[in-house]
PDB file of C-alpha atoms in Angstrom:
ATOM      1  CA  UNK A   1       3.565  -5.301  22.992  1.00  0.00           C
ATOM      2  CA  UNK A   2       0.894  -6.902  25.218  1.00  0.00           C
ATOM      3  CA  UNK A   3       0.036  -9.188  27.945  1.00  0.00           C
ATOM      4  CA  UNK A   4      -2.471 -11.755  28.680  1.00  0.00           C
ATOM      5  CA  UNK A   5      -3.367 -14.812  31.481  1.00  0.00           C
ATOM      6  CA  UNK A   6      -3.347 -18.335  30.873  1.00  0.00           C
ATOM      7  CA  UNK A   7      -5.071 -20.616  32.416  1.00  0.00           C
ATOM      8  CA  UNK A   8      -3.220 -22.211  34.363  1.00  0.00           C
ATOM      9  CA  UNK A   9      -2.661 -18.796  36.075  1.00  0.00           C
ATOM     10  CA  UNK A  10       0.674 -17.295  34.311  1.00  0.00           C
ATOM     11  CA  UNK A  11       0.949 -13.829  32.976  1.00  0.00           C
ATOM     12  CA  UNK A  12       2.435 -13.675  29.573  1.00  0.00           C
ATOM     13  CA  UNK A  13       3.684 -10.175  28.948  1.00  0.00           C
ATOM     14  CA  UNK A  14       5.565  -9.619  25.578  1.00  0.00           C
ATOM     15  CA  UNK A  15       7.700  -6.179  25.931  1.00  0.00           C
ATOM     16  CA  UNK A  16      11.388  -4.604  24.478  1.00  0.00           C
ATOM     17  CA  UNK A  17      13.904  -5.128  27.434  1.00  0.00           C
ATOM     18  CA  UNK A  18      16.443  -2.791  27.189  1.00  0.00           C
ATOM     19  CA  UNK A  19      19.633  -3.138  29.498  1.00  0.00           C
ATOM     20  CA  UNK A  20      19.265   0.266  31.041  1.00  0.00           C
ATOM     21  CA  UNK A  21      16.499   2.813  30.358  1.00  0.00           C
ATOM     22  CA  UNK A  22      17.950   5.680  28.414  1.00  0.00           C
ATOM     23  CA  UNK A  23      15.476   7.793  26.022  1.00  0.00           C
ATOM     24  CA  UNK A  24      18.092  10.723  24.885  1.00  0.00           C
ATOM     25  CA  UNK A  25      17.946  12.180  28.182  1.00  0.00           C
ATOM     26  CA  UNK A  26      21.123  10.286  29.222  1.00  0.00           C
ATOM     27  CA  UNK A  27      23.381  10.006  26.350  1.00  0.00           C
ATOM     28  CA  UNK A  28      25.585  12.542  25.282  1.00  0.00           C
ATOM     29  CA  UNK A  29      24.574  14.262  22.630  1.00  0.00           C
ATOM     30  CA  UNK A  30      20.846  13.579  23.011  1.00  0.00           C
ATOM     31  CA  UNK A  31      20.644   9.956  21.273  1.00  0.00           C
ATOM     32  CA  UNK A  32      18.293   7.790  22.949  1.00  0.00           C
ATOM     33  CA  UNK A  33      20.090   4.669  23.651  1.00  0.00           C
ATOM     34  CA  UNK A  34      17.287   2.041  21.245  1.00  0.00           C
ATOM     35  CA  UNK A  35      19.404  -0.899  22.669  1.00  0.00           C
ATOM     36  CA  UNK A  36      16.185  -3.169  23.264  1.00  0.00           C
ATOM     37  CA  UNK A  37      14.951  -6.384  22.080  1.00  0.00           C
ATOM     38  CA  UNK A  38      11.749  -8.288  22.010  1.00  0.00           C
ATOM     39  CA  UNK A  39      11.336 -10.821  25.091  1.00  0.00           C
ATOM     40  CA  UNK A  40       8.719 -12.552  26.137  1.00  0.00           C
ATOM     41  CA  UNK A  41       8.369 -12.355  30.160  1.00  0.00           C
ATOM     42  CA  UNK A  42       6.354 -15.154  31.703  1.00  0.00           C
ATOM     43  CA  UNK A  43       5.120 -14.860  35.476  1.00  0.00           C
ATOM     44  CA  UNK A  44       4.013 -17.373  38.005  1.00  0.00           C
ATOM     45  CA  UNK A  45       2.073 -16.355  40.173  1.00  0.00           C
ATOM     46  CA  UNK A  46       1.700 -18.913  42.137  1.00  0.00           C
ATOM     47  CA  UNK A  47       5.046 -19.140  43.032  1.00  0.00           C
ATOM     48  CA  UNK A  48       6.356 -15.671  42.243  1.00  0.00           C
ATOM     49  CA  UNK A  49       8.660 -16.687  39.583  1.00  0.00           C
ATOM     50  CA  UNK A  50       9.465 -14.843  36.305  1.00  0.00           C
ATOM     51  CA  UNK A  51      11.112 -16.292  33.208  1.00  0.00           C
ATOM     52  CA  UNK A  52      11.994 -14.375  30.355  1.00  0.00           C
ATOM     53  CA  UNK A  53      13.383 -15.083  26.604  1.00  0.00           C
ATOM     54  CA  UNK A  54      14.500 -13.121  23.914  1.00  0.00           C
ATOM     55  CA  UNK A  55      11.847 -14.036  21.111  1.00  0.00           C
ATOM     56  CA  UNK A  56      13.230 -12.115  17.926  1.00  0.00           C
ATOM     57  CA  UNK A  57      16.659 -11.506  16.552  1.00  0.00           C
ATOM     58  CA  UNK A  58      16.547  -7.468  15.479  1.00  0.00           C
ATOM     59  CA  UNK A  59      17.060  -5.330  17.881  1.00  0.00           C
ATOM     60  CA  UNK A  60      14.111  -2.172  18.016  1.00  0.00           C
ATOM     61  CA  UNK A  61      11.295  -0.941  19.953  1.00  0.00           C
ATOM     62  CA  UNK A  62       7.258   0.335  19.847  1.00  0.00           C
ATOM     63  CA  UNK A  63       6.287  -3.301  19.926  1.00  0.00           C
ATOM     64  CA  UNK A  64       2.052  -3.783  19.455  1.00  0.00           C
ATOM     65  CA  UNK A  65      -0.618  -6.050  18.954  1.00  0.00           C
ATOM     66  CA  UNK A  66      -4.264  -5.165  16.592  1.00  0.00           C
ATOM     67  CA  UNK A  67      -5.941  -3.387  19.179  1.00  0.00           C
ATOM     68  CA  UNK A  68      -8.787  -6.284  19.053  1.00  0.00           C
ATOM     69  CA  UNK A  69      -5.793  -8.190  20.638  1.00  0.00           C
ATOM     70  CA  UNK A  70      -5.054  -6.316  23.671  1.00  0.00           C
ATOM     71  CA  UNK A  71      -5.261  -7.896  26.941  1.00  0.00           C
ATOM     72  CA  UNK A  72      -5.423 -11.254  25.052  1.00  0.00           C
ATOM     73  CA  UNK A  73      -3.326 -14.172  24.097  1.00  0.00           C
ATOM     74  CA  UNK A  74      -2.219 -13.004  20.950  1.00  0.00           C
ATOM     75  CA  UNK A  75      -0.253 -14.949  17.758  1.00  0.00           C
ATOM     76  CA  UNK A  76       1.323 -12.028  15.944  1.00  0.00           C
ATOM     77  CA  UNK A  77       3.377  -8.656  17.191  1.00  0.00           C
ATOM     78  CA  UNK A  78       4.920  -6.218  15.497  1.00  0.00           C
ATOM     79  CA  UNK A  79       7.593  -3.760  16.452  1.00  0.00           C
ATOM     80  CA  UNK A  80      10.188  -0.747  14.679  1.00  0.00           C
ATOM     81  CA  UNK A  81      13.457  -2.576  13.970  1.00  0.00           C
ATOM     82  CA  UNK A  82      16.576  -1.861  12.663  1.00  0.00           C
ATOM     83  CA  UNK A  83      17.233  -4.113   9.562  1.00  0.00           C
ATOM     84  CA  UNK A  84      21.361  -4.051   9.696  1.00  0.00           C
ATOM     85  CA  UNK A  85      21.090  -5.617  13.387  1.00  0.00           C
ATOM     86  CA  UNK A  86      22.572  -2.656  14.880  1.00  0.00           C
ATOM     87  CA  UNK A  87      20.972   0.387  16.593  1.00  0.00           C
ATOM     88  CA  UNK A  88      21.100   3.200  15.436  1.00  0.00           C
ATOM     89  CA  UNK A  89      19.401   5.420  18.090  1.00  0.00           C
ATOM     90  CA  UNK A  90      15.566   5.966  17.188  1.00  0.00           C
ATOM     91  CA  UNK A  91      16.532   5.268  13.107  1.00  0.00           C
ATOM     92  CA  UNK A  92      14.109   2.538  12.833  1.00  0.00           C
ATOM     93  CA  UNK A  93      14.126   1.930   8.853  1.00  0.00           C
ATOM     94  CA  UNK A  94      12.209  -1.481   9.140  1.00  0.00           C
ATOM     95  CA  UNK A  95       9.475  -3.432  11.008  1.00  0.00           C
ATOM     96  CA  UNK A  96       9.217  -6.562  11.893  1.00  0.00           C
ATOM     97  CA  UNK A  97       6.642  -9.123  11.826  1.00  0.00           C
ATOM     98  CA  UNK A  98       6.956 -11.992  15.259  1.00  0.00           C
ATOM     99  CA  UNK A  99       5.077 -15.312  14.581  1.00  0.00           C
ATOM    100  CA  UNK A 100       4.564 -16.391  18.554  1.00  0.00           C
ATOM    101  CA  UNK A 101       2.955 -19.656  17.510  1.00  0.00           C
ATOM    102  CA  UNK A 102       5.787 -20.570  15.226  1.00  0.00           C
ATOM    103  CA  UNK A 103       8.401 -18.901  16.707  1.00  0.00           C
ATOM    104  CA  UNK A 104       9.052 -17.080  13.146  1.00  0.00           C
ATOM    105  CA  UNK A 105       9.660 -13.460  11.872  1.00  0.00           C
ATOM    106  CA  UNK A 106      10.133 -11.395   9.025  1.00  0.00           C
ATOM    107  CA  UNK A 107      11.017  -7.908   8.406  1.00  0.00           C
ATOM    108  CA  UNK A 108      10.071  -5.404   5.822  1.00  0.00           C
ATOM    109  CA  UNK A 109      12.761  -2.812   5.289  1.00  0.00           C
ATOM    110  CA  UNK A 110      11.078   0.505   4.178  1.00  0.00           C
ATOM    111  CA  UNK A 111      14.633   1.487   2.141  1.00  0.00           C
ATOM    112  CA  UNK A 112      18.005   3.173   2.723  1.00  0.00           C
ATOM    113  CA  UNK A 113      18.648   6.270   4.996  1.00  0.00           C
ATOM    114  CA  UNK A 114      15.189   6.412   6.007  1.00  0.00           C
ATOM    115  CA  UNK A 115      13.736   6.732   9.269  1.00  0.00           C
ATOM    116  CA  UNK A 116       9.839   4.753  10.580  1.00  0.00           C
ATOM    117  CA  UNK A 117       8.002   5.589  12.972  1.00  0.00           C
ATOM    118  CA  UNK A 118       5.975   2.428  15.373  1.00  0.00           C
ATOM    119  CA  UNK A 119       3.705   0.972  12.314  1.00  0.00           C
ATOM    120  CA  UNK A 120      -0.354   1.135  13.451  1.00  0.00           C
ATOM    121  CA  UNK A 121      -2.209  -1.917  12.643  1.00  0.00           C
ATOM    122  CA  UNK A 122      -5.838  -1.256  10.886  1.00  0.00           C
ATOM    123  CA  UNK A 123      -7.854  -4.020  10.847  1.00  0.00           C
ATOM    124  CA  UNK A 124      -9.131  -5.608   7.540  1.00  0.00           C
ATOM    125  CA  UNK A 125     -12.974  -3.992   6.368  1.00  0.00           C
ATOM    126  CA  UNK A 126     -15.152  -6.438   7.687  1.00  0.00           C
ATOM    127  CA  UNK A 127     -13.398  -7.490  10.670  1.00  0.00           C
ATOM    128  CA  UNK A 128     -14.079 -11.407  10.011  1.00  0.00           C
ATOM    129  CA  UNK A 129     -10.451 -12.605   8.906  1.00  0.00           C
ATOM    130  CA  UNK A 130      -7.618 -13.579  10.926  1.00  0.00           C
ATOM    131  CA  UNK A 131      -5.576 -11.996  13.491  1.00  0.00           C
ATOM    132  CA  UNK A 132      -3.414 -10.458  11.099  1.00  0.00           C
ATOM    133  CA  UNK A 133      -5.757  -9.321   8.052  1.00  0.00           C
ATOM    134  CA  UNK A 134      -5.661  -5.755   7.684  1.00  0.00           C
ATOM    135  CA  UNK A 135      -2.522  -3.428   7.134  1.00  0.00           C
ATOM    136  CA  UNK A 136       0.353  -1.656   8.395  1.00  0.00           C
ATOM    137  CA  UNK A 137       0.314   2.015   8.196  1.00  0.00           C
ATOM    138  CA  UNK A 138       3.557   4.124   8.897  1.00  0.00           C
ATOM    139  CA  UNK A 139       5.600   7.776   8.200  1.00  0.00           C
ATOM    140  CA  UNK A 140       8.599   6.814   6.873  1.00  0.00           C
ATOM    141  CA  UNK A 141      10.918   9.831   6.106  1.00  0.00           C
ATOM    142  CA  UNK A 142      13.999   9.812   3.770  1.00  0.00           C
ATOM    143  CA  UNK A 143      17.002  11.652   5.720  1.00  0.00           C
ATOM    144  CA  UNK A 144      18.717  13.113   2.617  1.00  0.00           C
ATOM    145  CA  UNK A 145      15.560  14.688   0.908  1.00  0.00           C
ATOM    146  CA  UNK A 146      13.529  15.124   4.288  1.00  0.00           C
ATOM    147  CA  UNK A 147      10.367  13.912   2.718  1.00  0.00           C
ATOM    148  CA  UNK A 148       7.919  11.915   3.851  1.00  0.00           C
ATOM    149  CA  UNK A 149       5.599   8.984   2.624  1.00  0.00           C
ATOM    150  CA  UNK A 150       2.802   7.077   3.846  1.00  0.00           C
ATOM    151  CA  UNK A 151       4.000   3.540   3.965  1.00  0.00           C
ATOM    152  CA  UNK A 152       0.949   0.580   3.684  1.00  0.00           C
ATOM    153  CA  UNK A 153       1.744  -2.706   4.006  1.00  0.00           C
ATOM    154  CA  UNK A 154      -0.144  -5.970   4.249  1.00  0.00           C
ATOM    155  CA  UNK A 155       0.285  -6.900   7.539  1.00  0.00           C
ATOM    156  CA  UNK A 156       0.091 -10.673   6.652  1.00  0.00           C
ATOM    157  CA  UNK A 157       2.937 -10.552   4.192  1.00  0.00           C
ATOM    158  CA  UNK A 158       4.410  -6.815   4.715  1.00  0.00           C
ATOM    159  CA  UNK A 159       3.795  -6.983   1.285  1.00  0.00           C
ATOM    160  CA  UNK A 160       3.760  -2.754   0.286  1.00  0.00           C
ATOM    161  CA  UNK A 161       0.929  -1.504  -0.986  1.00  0.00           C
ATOM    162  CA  UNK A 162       1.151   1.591  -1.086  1.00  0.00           C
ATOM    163  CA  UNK A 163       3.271   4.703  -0.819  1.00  0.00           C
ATOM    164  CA  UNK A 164       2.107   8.121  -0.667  1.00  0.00           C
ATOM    165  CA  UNK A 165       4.519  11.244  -0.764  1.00  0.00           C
ATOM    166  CA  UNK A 166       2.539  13.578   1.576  1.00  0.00           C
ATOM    167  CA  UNK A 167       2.889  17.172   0.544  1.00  0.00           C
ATOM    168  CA  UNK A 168       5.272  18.204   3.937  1.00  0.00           C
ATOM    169  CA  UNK A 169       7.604  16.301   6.161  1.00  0.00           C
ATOM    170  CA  UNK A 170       5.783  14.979   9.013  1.00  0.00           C
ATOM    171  CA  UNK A 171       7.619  15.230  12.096  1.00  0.00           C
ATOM    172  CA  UNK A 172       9.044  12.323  13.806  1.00  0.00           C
ATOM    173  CA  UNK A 173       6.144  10.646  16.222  1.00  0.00           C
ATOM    174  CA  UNK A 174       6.275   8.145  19.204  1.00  0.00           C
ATOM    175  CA  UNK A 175       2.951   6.686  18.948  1.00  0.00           C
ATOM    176  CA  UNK A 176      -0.022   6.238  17.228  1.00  0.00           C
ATOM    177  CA  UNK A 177      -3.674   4.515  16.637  1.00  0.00           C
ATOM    178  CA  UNK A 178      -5.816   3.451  14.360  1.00  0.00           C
ATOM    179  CA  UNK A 179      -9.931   4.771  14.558  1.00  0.00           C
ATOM    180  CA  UNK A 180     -11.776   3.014  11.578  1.00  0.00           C
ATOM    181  CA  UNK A 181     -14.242   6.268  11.199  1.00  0.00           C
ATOM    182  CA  UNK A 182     -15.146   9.541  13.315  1.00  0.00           C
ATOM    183  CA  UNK A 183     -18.283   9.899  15.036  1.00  0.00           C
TER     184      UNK A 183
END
């Protein structure tokens, strides 16, 4: 998701922890093993200790910041989840919204028998609001039809937007980033 220093000389890094690293190669049958769950990973380095907590309740994975937030102490992360609490191999159908400062989440589920991709952040116009102001864009396609939408959410309330059937299934993609305009 991201990581940052404090000043008192910690590193903060915010990542999925899964108990064994297992993308499909593993598993029989292919399935990735998407047993992971947000944790936040504190390190002193001072004394060479590391903590670590598990910060949100849903399991998932693809964890990110805005990218304005990178490399910086951050309030809000986001991160493919599945809603029922179970995994379900790389079936993301929701994402998940972590409040770091209040210790909060919430979770938009994009519907039944579909399956998200990691959701890009895209910063609000003019750049000047908060941390979160902007929106969540993400392929989210439906397993029995095989079609796929453009999912937009606020990414203060994951509030929808919008949803846009694109005109052919778009495959199934890892990652993803948001450029505001081409030069």
């Amino acid at each position: 998701l991201n990581a940052f220093s404090t000043s008192d000389g910690q590193v903060v890094v915010d990542a999925c922890r899964l108990p064994r690293m297992d993308i499909g190669l593993e598993s029989e049958g292919g399935a990735a093993d998407a047993n992971a769950w947000l944790h936040r990973y504190t390190i002193d380095v001072a004394t060479k200790q590391v903590r670590y907590e598990q910060v949100a309740e849903l399991p998932g994975d693809f964890p990110r910041v805005p990218a304005a937030m990178e490399g910086r102490q951050h309030r809000y992360g986001y991160y493919a989840t599945f809603s029922s609490g179970r995994p379900d191999g790389g079936s993301f159908d929701s994402v998940t919204k972590v409040d770091f400062t209040s210790g909060t989440e919430s979770t938009h589920c994009y519907g039944t028998q579909v399956v998200a991709g990691e959701a890009v952040f895209a910063p609000g116009p003019d750049g000047s609001g908060g941390e979160d102001e902007g929106w969540l864009l993400n392929f989210v396609t439906d397993r029995r039809t095989e079609m796929t939408e453009f999912v937009v959410l606020d990414a203060a309330t994951l509030s929808e937007v919008a949803r846009v059937q694109m005109p052919e299934r778009v495959p199934f993609g890892f990652h993803g980033n948001w450029l505001p305009a081409s030069v």
